Short mmCIF file of C-alpha atoms and ligand atoms in Angstrom, two decimals:
data_model
loop_
_atom_site.label_atom_id
_atom_site.label_comp_id
_atom_site.label_asym_id
_atom_site.label_seq_id
_atom_site.Cartn_x
_atom_site.Cartn_y
_atom_site.Cartn_z
CA MET A 22 137.85 27.38 138.39
CA LEU A 23 138.05 28.97 140.38
CA LYS A 24 141.40 31.05 140.65
CA GLY A 25 140.64 34.44 140.48
CA ARG A 26 137.52 34.39 141.77
CA HIS A 27 135.75 37.76 143.84
CA LEU A 28 133.13 35.83 146.90
CA VAL A 29 131.15 38.35 148.04
CA GLU A 30 127.50 36.86 148.05
CA PRO A 31 127.11 33.05 147.18
CA GLY A 32 125.06 33.10 144.44
CA ASP A 33 128.73 33.87 142.76
CA PHE A 34 129.63 30.12 143.26
CA SER A 35 127.54 27.67 141.18
CA VAL A 36 126.11 24.62 143.19
CA GLU A 37 128.41 22.24 140.92
CA GLU A 38 131.95 24.82 142.46
CA MET A 39 130.60 24.88 145.85
CA GLU A 40 130.34 20.74 145.99
CA THR A 41 133.98 20.52 144.65
CA LEU A 42 134.88 22.98 147.15
CA PHE A 43 133.59 20.63 150.56
CA SER A 44 135.51 17.50 148.54
CA LEU A 45 138.50 19.62 148.93
CA ALA A 46 137.52 19.80 152.47
CA GLU A 47 136.18 17.08 152.61
CA HIS A 48 139.82 15.32 152.10
CA ILE A 49 141.82 18.43 154.12
CA GLU A 50 139.26 17.28 157.40
CA GLN A 51 140.50 13.33 155.80
CA ASP A 52 144.39 14.25 155.98
CA GLU A 53 145.14 17.26 157.77
CA THR A 54 148.79 17.30 156.20
CA TYR A 55 146.59 17.71 152.30
CA LEU A 56 147.51 21.66 150.57
CA ARG A 57 149.84 21.73 154.09
CA GLU A 58 152.95 23.98 151.59
CA SER A 59 150.06 24.91 148.59
CA CYS A 60 150.30 28.22 149.39
CA ARG A 61 154.16 28.75 150.43
CA GLY A 62 155.03 32.79 149.63
CA LYS A 63 151.36 33.78 148.98
CA VAL A 64 149.98 36.70 151.35
CA LEU A 65 146.51 36.83 153.22
CA ALA A 66 144.62 40.69 154.63
CA THR A 67 142.56 40.36 157.08
CA LEU A 68 140.60 43.42 157.06
CA PHE A 69 137.88 43.59 160.02
CA PHE A 70 135.90 46.80 160.14
CA GLU A 71 133.50 44.95 162.56
CA PRO A 72 134.44 42.42 165.22
CA SER A 73 135.10 38.83 164.75
CA THR A 74 136.53 35.20 166.32
CA ARG A 75 135.59 33.12 163.79
CA THR A 76 135.58 34.71 161.09
CA ARG A 77 138.92 36.06 161.13
CA LEU A 78 140.77 33.06 162.93
CA SER A 79 139.43 30.47 161.03
CA PHE A 80 140.96 32.49 158.12
CA GLU A 81 144.37 32.81 159.30
CA ALA A 82 144.18 29.62 160.48
CA ALA A 83 143.52 28.04 156.86
CA MET A 84 146.24 30.95 154.96
CA LEU A 85 149.15 29.16 157.28
CA ARG A 86 147.99 25.31 157.44
CA LEU A 87 147.80 26.36 153.56
CA GLY A 88 152.19 27.79 154.60
CA GLY A 89 150.47 31.81 153.20
CA SER A 90 151.47 33.96 155.53
CA CYS A 91 148.50 36.70 157.22
CA LEU A 92 148.99 41.19 157.83
CA GLY A 93 145.20 43.10 158.48
CA PHE A 94 143.78 44.63 161.08
CA ALA A 95 141.42 43.21 163.78
CA GLU A 96 139.49 46.88 164.19
CA PRO A 97 138.96 49.50 162.07
CA GLY A 98 140.04 52.25 165.21
CA SER A 99 143.89 50.92 163.89
CA SER A 100 144.04 51.36 160.29
CA SER A 101 143.27 54.55 158.46
CA ALA A 102 140.32 54.06 158.08
CA ALA A 103 140.32 56.21 161.52
CA LYS A 104 141.50 58.74 159.75
CA GLY A 105 139.00 58.88 157.26
CA GLU A 106 140.99 56.85 154.73
CA SER A 107 137.94 55.78 151.50
CA LEU A 108 137.18 51.77 151.21
CA ALA A 109 138.27 51.68 147.88
CA ASP A 110 141.36 53.60 149.22
CA THR A 111 141.87 50.84 151.23
CA ILE A 112 141.49 47.98 149.30
CA ARG A 113 143.63 49.12 146.56
CA THR A 114 145.99 49.30 148.88
CA ALA A 115 145.71 46.01 150.48
CA ALA A 116 145.79 44.86 147.36
CA CYS A 117 149.73 46.21 146.35
CA TYR A 118 150.75 44.20 149.44
CA ALA A 119 148.19 40.48 149.71
CA ASP A 120 146.40 37.80 146.91
CA ALA A 121 143.63 38.10 148.43
CA VAL A 122 141.61 40.40 150.63
CA VAL A 123 139.01 38.92 152.96
CA MET A 124 137.20 42.43 154.33
CA ARG A 125 133.93 42.88 157.24
CA ASN A 126 132.83 45.79 156.87
CA PRO A 127 129.47 46.62 158.68
CA LYS A 128 127.97 48.27 154.88
CA GLU A 129 125.17 46.65 153.46
CA GLY A 130 127.33 46.49 149.55
CA ALA A 131 130.89 47.19 150.63
CA ALA A 132 132.82 43.62 149.35
CA LEU A 133 130.99 44.36 146.42
CA LEU A 134 132.81 47.65 146.16
CA ALA A 135 135.31 46.07 147.16
CA SER A 136 135.80 44.14 144.17
CA ARG A 137 135.56 46.65 142.28
CA TYR A 138 138.69 48.07 142.83
CA SER A 139 140.89 45.46 143.84
CA SER A 140 143.38 44.09 141.82
CA VAL A 141 143.17 40.66 143.99
CA PRO A 142 140.08 38.04 144.92
CA VAL A 143 137.73 39.74 147.64
CA ILE A 144 136.58 37.50 150.43
CA ASN A 145 132.93 38.96 151.67
CA ALA A 146 133.51 37.89 155.43
CA GLY A 147 130.17 39.76 156.13
CA ASP A 148 128.38 43.65 155.03
CA GLY A 149 126.36 44.72 157.90
CA GLY A 150 123.28 42.22 157.15
CA HIS A 151 122.82 41.34 153.71
CA HIS A 152 125.39 38.38 153.31
CA HIS A 153 127.74 36.06 154.79
CA PRO A 154 128.98 33.48 152.04
CA THR A 155 131.59 31.60 153.77
CA GLN A 156 129.44 31.27 156.55
CA THR A 157 126.99 29.59 154.70
CA LEU A 158 129.60 26.94 152.79
CA THR A 159 131.43 26.28 156.31
CA ASP A 160 126.99 25.74 156.92
CA LEU A 161 126.47 24.06 154.18
CA LEU A 162 129.83 21.47 154.13
CA THR A 163 128.34 20.42 158.05
CA ILE A 164 125.39 19.20 157.03
CA ARG A 165 127.01 17.52 153.65
CA GLN A 166 129.27 15.67 156.25
CA LEU A 167 126.80 14.81 159.24
CA LYS A 168 124.27 13.77 156.96
CA LYS A 169 127.10 11.41 154.98
CA ALA A 170 128.13 10.53 158.10
CA ALA A 171 124.17 8.59 159.01
CA GLY A 172 124.19 7.37 155.69
CA VAL A 173 121.10 8.88 154.65
CA ALA A 174 122.33 10.64 151.68
CA MET A 175 122.88 7.73 148.59
CA ALA A 176 125.81 7.69 146.65
CA GLY A 177 125.22 10.62 143.76
CA ASP A 178 121.90 12.26 146.02
CA SER A 179 122.75 16.15 147.28
CA PRO A 180 122.66 15.52 150.60
CA PHE A 181 120.32 19.23 150.32
CA LEU A 182 117.26 17.30 148.33
CA GLY A 183 114.74 17.20 150.50
CA LEU A 184 116.25 18.86 153.75
CA THR A 185 113.38 20.31 155.66
CA VAL A 186 115.89 23.44 157.63
CA GLY A 187 113.99 25.75 160.42
CA CYS A 188 116.45 28.48 161.15
CA CYS A 189 115.47 30.38 163.81
CA GLY A 190 115.94 34.22 165.58
CA ASP A 191 116.80 36.93 164.00
CA LEU A 192 116.14 37.06 160.66
CA LYS A 193 115.81 40.19 159.54
CA PHE A 194 119.86 41.15 160.08
CA GLY A 195 120.80 37.82 160.40
CA ARG A 196 123.61 37.85 157.39
CA THR A 197 124.39 34.74 157.47
CA VAL A 198 120.81 32.99 157.60
CA HIS A 199 119.81 34.91 154.08
CA SER A 200 123.20 33.72 153.02
CA LEU A 201 122.00 30.35 153.44
CA ILE A 202 118.25 30.56 152.35
CA LYS A 203 119.83 31.87 149.03
CA ALA A 204 122.73 29.15 148.33
CA LEU A 205 120.32 26.78 149.58
CA SER A 206 116.81 28.00 147.43
CA ARG A 207 119.17 26.24 144.33
CA CYS A 208 118.51 23.19 146.14
CA PRO A 209 115.77 20.73 144.93
CA ASN A 210 112.43 20.34 147.51
CA VAL A 211 114.24 22.15 150.43
CA LYS A 212 111.82 23.22 152.90
CA PHE A 213 112.62 26.14 154.99
CA ILE A 214 110.30 27.26 158.07
CA LEU A 215 111.30 30.33 159.04
CA ILE A 216 110.42 31.51 163.10
CA SER A 217 111.15 34.71 164.63
CA PRO A 218 109.02 37.41 165.99
CA GLU A 219 107.29 39.61 163.62
CA GLU A 220 109.46 42.66 164.12
CA LEU A 221 112.45 40.55 162.99
CA LYS A 222 111.13 37.97 159.86
CA VAL A 223 113.75 37.22 156.76
CA PRO A 224 113.16 40.95 154.52
CA GLU A 225 110.81 40.59 151.18
CA TYR A 226 114.09 40.49 148.34
CA ILE A 227 114.75 37.73 150.85
CA THR A 228 110.94 35.63 150.96
CA GLY A 229 110.01 38.09 147.20
CA GLY A 230 112.60 37.82 145.49
CA ILE A 231 114.43 34.45 145.90
CA LEU A 232 111.89 32.28 147.97
CA LYS A 233 108.77 32.94 145.89
CA LYS A 234 110.92 33.37 142.63
CA LYS A 235 112.48 29.81 142.79
CA GLY A 236 109.20 28.63 143.37
CA ALA A 237 110.82 26.52 146.71
CA ALA A 238 108.23 26.06 149.03
CA PHE A 239 108.36 28.51 153.53
CA LEU A 240 106.79 28.53 155.75
CA GLU A 241 106.67 31.62 158.53
CA THR A 242 105.79 30.84 162.37
CA SER A 243 106.71 32.90 165.42
CA ARG A 244 106.61 29.16 167.22
CA LEU A 245 109.74 27.35 167.18
CA GLU A 246 107.61 24.41 169.77
CA LYS A 247 105.18 23.69 167.17
CA VAL A 248 107.71 23.73 164.07
CA ILE A 249 110.63 22.46 165.91
CA GLY A 250 110.18 18.29 165.53
CA ASP A 251 109.85 18.85 161.68
CA LEU A 252 112.59 19.93 161.24
CA ASP A 253 115.81 18.05 159.60
CA VAL A 254 118.32 21.38 161.06
CA LEU A 255 117.53 23.69 163.97
CA TYR A 256 119.81 26.87 162.42
CA MET A 257 119.39 28.95 165.13
CA THR A 258 120.58 32.69 165.25
CA ARG A 259 121.47 35.64 167.34
CA VAL A 260 119.56 38.48 167.49
CA GLN A 261 122.09 41.19 166.40
CA ARG A 262 122.34 43.86 168.59
CA GLU A 263 124.63 46.19 166.89
CA ARG A 264 121.87 47.02 163.75
CA PHE A 265 120.00 48.00 166.30
CA PHE A 266 118.48 51.28 166.12
CA ASN A 267 117.26 51.18 169.97
CA GLU A 268 118.42 49.05 172.34
CA GLU A 269 115.18 48.74 174.69
CA ASP A 270 113.85 47.33 171.33
CA TYR A 271 117.21 44.99 171.48
CA ILE A 272 116.21 44.50 174.97
CA ARG A 273 112.69 43.38 174.53
CA LEU A 274 113.67 40.48 171.82
CA LYS A 275 116.65 39.20 172.93
CA ASP A 276 115.18 36.18 174.58
CA SER A 277 112.53 36.05 172.10
CA TYR A 278 114.04 31.48 171.70
CA ILE A 279 115.55 29.67 173.60
CA LEU A 280 116.98 26.09 173.05
CA THR A 281 116.19 23.59 176.00
CA ALA A 282 116.89 20.85 176.87
CA GLU A 283 113.03 20.05 177.17
CA LYS A 284 112.42 21.45 174.10
CA MET A 285 115.08 19.81 172.42
CA ARG A 286 112.71 17.11 173.61
CA LEU A 287 110.27 17.82 171.07
CA ALA A 288 112.72 17.23 168.06
CA ARG A 289 113.84 14.29 165.94
CA LYS A 290 116.71 12.43 166.89
CA ASP A 291 118.19 13.20 163.50
CA LEU A 292 118.14 16.87 164.52
CA ILE A 293 120.93 18.83 163.50
CA VAL A 294 121.45 21.69 165.60
CA LEU A 295 123.11 24.49 163.60
CA HIS A 296 124.34 28.31 165.23
CA PRO A 297 126.46 30.02 163.21
CA LEU A 298 128.08 31.07 166.48
CA PRO A 299 128.85 34.12 168.93
CA ARG A 300 125.86 32.75 170.83
CA VAL A 301 124.32 35.14 173.72
CA ASN A 302 121.73 32.58 175.52
CA GLU A 303 119.61 31.67 172.31
CA ILE A 304 121.11 27.97 173.71
CA ALA A 305 121.04 26.92 176.67
CA VAL A 306 124.48 24.85 177.93
CA GLU A 307 123.36 22.07 178.53
CA VAL A 308 121.62 21.93 174.94
CA ASP A 309 125.40 21.45 174.22
CA ALA A 310 125.88 17.34 174.81
CA ASP A 311 123.58 16.30 173.28
CA PRO A 312 124.74 14.53 169.84
CA ARG A 313 121.95 16.71 168.32
CA ALA A 314 124.22 19.69 168.70
CA ALA A 315 126.86 20.60 166.08
CA TYR A 316 127.78 24.27 166.54
CA PHE A 317 131.28 23.08 167.63
CA LYS A 318 131.82 20.83 164.64
CA GLN A 319 130.29 23.46 162.25
CA VAL A 320 133.62 26.02 163.32
CA LYS A 321 135.67 22.70 162.77
CA TYR A 322 134.26 22.64 159.52
CA GLY A 323 133.99 26.33 158.70
CA MET A 324 138.26 26.48 158.95
CA TYR A 325 138.45 22.81 156.85
CA VAL A 326 136.02 25.34 154.37
CA ARG A 327 138.13 27.92 153.74
CA MET A 328 141.46 26.56 154.32
CA ALA A 329 140.08 24.69 150.68
CA LEU A 330 138.66 28.21 149.12
CA LEU A 331 141.70 29.95 149.52
CA ALA A 332 143.69 26.67 148.15
CA SER A 333 141.01 27.46 144.83
CA ILE A 334 141.18 31.23 144.38
CA LEU A 335 144.52 31.23 144.94
CA GLY A 336 145.59 29.07 141.95
CA ALA A 337 146.88 26.27 144.69
CA VAL A 338 144.63 23.53 143.34
N1 LIG B 9 130.31 33.32 162.47
C1 LIG B 9 130.74 34.37 162.53
O1 LIG B 9 130.55 35.30 161.16
O2 LIG B 9 131.32 34.51 163.74
P1 LIG B 9 132.20 35.36 164.24
O3 LIG B 9 131.75 37.11 164.53
O4 LIG B 9 133.29 35.02 166.04
O5 LIG B 9 133.40 35.95 163.59
#
């Protein structure tokens, strides 16, 4: 069903297609040998024009666990982009060597452009402050599995039905939040509480172009303490230093929100705390020991869902 498809933004896959990936990822979680050799002989190119730990390593781990191989670069200075090669030419070249391309690029729209020049599937690993669809697959799989484990989602029900999801931090530049909202706004009765300083509010193309258009309920506030008790999921994010035009603004805004054990006392017992990571200062280390902190489980789910994605787009399942 997903064989040969690009993934540029979350809307590229339907809710049903995502659910198929989650079922596959769940199968892999239960039996890590499942699909182990399914991509033998296949090659994945990972082209990272921006830093990454989790996304690049989880894609590479996923491909290796499926029996395939990886090539690529972790920073553009070691590629011919440093000599002025265009993105279109880099992608056409990578597509000669690989069966799929995973790319992160600081420019919004770079993944879409790459998909238009590539003869093999392109997976967007983050394009500027725009989208990060495989982080969204990771986030949704984590919520799904934790809700299922808690016995909340009844058989046949969507695990996302009726959730109140708080997104907190840099909602202007945070691409993970944009993708999460776009994907979750397709699920029934999901309510969003958008917690940010005025300068880092969710862009109008998300509030007007997605939430209002779909009739999704949302509330914007700057006060985490005021709303934390209403949330099923708290999605913390880092202030994106690399997207700021001046350092002074970053320094003024970087510690706008710090989730502490004291604030966690205001939250529900079944809250799920997520963070795409890397964390800088926005979650105190003391929160890591709280059973509601799920951001390192989220890292593992990221690998399982990327295994499911690669096996699917390469036609191995
Ligand atoms: N979540 C995420 O994209 O992390 P990295 O920047 O480490 O890839």
